[in-house]
Coordinates of C-alpha atoms and ligand atoms in Angstrom, one line a residue:
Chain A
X1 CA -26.2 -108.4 63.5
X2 CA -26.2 -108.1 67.0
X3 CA -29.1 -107.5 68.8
X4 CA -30.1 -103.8 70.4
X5 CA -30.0 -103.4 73.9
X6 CA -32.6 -101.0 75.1
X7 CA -32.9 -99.7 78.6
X8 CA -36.3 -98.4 80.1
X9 CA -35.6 -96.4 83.1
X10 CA -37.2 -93.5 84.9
X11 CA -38.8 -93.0 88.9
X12 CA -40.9 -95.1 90.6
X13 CA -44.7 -95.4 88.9
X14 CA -43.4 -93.7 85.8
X15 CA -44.7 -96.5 83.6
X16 CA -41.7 -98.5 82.8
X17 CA -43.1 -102.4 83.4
X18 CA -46.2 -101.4 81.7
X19 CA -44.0 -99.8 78.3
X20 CA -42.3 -103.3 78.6
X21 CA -45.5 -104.9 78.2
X22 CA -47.0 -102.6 75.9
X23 CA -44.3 -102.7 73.3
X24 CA -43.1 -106.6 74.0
X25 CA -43.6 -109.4 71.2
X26 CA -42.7 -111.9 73.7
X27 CA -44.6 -112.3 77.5
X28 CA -42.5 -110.5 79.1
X29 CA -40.5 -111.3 81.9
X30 CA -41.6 -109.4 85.4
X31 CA -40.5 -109.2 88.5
X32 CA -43.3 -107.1 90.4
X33 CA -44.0 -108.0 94.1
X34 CA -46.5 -106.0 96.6
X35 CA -45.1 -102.4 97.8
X36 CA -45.4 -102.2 101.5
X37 CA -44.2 -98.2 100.5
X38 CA -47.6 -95.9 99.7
X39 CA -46.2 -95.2 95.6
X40 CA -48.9 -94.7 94.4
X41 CA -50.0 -98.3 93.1
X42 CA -50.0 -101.7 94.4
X43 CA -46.8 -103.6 93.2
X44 CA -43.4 -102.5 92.4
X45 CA -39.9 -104.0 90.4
X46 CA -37.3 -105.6 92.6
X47 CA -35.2 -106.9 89.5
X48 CA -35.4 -106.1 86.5
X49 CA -38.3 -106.0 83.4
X50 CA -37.7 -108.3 80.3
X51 CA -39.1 -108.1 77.1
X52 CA -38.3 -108.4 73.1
X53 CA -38.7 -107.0 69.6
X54 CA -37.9 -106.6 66.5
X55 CA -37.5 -102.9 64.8
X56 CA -35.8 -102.6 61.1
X57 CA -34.9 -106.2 61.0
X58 CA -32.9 -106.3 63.8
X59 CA -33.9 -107.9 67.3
X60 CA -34.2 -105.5 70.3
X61 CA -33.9 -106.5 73.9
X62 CA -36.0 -104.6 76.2
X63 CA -34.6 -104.0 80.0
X64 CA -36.8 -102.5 82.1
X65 CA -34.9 -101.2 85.6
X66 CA -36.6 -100.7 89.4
X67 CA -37.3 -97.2 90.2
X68 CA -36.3 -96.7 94.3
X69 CA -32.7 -95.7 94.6
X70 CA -32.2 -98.4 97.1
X71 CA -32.0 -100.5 93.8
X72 CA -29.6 -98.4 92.0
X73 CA -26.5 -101.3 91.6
X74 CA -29.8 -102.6 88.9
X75 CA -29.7 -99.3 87.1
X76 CA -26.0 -100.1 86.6
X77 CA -25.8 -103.7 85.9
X78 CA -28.9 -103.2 83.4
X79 CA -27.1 -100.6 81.9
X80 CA -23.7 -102.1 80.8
X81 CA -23.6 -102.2 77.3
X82 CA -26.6 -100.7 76.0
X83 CA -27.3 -98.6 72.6
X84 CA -29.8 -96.2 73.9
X85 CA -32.6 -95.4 76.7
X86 CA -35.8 -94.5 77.4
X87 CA -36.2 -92.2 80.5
X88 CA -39.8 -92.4 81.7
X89 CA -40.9 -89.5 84.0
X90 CA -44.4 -88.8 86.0
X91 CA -45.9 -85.6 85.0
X92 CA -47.5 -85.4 88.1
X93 CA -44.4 -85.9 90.6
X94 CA -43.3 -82.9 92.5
X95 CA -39.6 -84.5 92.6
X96 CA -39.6 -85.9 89.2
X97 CA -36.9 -83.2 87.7
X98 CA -34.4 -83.9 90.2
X99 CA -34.9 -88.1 90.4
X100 CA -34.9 -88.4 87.1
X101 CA -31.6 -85.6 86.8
X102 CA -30.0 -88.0 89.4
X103 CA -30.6 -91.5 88.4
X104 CA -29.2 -90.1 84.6
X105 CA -26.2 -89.1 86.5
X106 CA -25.9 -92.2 88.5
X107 CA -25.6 -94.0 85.5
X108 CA -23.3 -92.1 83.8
X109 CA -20.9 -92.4 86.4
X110 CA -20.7 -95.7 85.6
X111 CA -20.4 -94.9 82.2
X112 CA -23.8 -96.8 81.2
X113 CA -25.2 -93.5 80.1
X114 CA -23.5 -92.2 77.3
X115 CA -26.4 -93.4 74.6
X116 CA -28.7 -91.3 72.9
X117 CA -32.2 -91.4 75.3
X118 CA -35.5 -90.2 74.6
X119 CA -37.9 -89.0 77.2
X120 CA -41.0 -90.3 77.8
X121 CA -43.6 -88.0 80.1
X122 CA -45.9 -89.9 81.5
X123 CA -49.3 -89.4 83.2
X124 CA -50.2 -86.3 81.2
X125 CA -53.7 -87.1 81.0
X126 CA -54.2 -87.0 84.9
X127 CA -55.0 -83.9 86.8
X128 CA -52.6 -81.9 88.1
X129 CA -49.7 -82.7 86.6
X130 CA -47.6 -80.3 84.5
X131 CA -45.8 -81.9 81.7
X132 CA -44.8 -78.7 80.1
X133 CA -42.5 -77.6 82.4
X134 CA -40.8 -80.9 82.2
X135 CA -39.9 -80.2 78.8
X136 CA -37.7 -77.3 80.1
X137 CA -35.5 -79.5 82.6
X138 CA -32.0 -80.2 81.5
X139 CA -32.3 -84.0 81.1
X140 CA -34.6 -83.2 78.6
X141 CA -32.2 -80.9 77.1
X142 CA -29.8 -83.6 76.2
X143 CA -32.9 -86.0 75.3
X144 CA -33.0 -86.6 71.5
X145 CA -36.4 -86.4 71.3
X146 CA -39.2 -85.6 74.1
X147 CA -42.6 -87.3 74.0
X148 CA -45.7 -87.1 76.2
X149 CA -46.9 -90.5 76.1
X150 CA -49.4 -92.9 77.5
X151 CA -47.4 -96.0 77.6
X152 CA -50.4 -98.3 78.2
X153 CA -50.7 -97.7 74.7
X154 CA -49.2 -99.3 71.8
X155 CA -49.2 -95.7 69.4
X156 CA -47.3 -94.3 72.3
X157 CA -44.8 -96.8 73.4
X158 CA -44.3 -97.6 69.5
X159 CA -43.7 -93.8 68.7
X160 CA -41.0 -93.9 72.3
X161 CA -39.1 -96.8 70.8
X162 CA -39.2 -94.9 67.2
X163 CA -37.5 -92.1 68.2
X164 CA -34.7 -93.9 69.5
X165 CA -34.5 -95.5 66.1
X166 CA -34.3 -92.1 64.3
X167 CA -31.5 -90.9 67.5
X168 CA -30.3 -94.3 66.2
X169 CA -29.9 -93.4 62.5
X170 CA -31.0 -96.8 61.3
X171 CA -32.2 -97.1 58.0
Chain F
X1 CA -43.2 -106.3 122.5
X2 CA -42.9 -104.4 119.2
X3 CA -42.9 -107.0 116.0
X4 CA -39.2 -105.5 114.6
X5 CA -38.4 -106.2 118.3
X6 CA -40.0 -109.9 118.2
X7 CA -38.4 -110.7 114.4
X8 CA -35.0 -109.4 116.0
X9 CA -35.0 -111.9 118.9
X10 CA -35.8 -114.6 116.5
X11 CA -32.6 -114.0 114.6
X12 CA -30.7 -114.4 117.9
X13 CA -32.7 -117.3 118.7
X14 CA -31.4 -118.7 114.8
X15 CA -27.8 -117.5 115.4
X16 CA -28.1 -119.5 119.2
X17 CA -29.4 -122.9 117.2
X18 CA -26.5 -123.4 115.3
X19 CA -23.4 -121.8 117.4
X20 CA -20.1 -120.8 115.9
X21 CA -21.7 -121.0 112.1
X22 CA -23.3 -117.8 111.3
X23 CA -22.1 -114.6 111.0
X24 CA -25.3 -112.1 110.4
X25 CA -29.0 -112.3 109.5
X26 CA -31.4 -110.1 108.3
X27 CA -35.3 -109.7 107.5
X28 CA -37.0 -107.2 105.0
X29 CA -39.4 -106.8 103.7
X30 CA -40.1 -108.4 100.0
X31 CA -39.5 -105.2 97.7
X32 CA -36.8 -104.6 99.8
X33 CA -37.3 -102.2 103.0
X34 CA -34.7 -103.9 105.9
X35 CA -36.8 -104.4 108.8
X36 CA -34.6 -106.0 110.9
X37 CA -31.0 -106.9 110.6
X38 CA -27.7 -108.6 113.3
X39 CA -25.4 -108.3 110.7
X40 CA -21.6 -107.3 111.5
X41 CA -21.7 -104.5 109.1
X42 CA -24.5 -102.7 109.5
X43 CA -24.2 -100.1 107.5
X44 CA -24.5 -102.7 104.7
X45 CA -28.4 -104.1 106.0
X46 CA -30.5 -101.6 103.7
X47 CA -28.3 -102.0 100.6
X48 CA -27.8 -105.7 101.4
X49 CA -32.0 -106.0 102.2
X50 CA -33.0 -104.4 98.6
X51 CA -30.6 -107.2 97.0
X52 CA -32.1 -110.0 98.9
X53 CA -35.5 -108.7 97.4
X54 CA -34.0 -108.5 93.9
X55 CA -32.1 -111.6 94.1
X56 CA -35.2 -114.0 95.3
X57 CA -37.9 -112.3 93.2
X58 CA -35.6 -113.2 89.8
X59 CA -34.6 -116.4 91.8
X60 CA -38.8 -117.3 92.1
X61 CA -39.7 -115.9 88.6
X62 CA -36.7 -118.3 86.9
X63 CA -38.0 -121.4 89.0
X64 CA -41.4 -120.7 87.6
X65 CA -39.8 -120.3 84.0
X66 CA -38.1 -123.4 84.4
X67 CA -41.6 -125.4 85.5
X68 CA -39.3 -125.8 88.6
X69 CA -42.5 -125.4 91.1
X70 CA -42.7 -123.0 94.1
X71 CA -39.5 -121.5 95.7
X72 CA -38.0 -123.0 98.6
X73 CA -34.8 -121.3 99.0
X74 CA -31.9 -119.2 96.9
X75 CA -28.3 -120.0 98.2
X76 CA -25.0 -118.1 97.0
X77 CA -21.6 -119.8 97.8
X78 CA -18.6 -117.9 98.1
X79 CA -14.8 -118.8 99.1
X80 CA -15.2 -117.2 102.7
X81 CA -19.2 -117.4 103.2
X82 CA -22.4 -118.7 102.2
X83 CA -25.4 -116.8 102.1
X84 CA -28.9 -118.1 102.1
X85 CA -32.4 -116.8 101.4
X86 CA -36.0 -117.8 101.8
X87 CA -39.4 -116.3 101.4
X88 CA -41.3 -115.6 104.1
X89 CA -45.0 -115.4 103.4
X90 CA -46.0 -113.3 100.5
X91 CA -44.6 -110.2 102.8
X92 CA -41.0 -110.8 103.5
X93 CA -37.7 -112.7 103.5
X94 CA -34.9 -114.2 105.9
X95 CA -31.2 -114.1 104.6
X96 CA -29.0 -115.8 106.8
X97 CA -24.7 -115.1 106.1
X98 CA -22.7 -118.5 107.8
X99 CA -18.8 -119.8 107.4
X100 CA -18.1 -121.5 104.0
X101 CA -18.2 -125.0 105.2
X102 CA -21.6 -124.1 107.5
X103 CA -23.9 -127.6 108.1
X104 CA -26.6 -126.5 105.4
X105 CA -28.8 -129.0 106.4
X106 CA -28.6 -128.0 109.8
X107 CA -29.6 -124.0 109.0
X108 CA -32.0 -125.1 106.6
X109 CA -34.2 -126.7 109.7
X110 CA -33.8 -123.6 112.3
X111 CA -34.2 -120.8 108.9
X112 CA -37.3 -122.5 108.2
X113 CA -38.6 -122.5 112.1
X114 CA -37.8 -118.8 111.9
X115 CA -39.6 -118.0 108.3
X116 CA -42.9 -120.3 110.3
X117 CA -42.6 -118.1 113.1
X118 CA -41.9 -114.7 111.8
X119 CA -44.8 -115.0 109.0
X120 CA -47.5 -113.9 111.1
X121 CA -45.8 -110.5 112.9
X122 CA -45.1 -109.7 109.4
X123 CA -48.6 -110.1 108.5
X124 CA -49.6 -107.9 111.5
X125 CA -47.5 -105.3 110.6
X126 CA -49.2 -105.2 107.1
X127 CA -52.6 -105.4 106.9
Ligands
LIG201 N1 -53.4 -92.3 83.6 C1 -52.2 -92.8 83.1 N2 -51.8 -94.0 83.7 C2 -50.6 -94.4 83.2 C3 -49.9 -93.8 82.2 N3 -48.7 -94.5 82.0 C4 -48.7 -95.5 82.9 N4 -49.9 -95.5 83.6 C5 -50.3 -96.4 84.7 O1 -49.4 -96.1 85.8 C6 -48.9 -97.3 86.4 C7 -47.4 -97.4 86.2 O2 -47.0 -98.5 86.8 P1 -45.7 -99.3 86.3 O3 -45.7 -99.6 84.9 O4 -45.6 -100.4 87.3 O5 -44.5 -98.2 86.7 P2 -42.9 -98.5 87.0 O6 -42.8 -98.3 88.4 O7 -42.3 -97.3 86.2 O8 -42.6 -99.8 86.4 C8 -49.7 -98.4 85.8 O9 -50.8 -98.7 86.6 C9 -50.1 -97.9 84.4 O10 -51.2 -98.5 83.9 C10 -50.4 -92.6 81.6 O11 -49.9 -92.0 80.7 N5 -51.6 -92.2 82.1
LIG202 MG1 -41.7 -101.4 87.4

């Protein structure tokens, strides 16, 4: 059987290394450097995030994209050929309804994006942030599940990759 | 002088060193900001800047991978033009676009003199 292709996209700081990480049997491949842009954290993807599992038997590849637009030909070259996504979004970002609405629309235009996704929404915990009305935007409309989730935690970033699996239909 | 001002004239200074064989240089910043740029499309620099982040930050994590040691350089060879890239610092990086058949050696020396030189503005500007 071939193996699963699994892309983990979403805004800058939404969690997306960290998922990789959490939910990766292998070390996982990073490509982090320093942010010289205030994003809210120290380091930030230039290339891509690489990790493995296995789910039902079958071998899953984890892709893990950069989150700044100015990286967008990664959100399509990551994208080619994948069975299903997980779109992260920060709970606590004024702007994260339309990034997330546009980066789901860049892809498709490339046709990368025709997969069943599930939405992750991240940051919950923090104060100020308003995951509800999150679960109202039209990305998550078309999601086949929506989560909140910490992804620095394996329950979480387990029950993300599980939904896709039931979106998936896989015994 | 202002330091984007300083890093510029230090590409002019590159593209002086080795006359006739390069075409357009540009330094950003290493998640991909362009800070400075004498490329002939300019419109190109930011897009062109975020790739050189991408392209030397998988380049440096697949030397590690390999147990090939520490970065020194990423080079792509095309039909009409090579284009080569170093680190500069822990902060930034040089790409440097020259003719096909450009004296590698050559641009390897004066690139590195401008990576040497350019290392501490960039520092300055990011304390
Ligand atoms: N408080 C809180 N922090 C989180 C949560 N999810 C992720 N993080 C943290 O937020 C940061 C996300 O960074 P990163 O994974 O690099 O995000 P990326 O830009 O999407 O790759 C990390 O410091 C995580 O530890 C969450 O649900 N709650
Ligand atoms: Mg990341």
């Amino acid at each position: 059987m071939l193996p699963l292709k699994v892309l983990i996209t979403g805004a800058v700081g939404a969690g997306k290394t960290t998922l990789v990480s959490t939910i990766s049997e292998i070390e996982p491949l990073t490509t982090d450097v320093d942010s010289q842009e205030a994003i809210g954290k120290n380091q930030t993807t230039v290339g891509l995030d690489y990790g493995r599992m296995t789910l039902k038997e079958r071998s899953v590849r984890l892709f893990g994209t950069p989150g700044q637009e100015r990286f967008d030909y990664m959100w399509q070259m990551l994208g080619e050929g994948v069975d299903g996504m997980i779109v992260l979004v920060h709970a606590g970002h004024d702007t994260a309804e339309t990034d997330t609405e546009h980066l789901l629309d860049t892809l498709r235009a490339k046709e990368a994006a025709d997969v069943p996704f599930v939405v992750g929404i991240t940051h919950s915990d923090e104060a100020g942030t308003h995951p509800e009305a999150l679960r109202e935007a039209s990305f998550a409309q078309r999601a086949a599940a929506v989560l909140t989730a910490d992804v620095r935690t394996e329950r979480d970033g387990q029950a993300l990759i599980h939904a896709l699996v039931d979106a998936w239909g896989i015994q | 002088m202002a330091t984007s001002d300083a890093l510029h004239d230090l590409l002019y200074e590159l593209s002086d060193a080795v006359p006739g064989q390069i075409h357009g240089s540009l330094i950003a910043s290493r998640d991909g900001l362009l800070i400075t740029e004498t490329l002939s499309d300019s419109e190109e620099a930011e897009r062109i800047a975020a790739m050189v982040a991408t392209t030397l930050g998988v380049s440096r994590r697949m030397a590690r991978r390999l147990g090939a040691g520490v970065l020194n350089e990423t080079a792509i060879s095309a039909t009409e033009r090579r284009i080569q890239m170093y680190l500069i610092g822990s902060e930034g990086a040089l790409a440097v676009v020259t003719a096909a058949d450009a004296n590698v050696a050559l641009i390897n020396i004066q690139a590195r003199k401008v990576v040497k030189s350019a290392e501490p503005l960039l520092r300055d500007t990011n304390p």
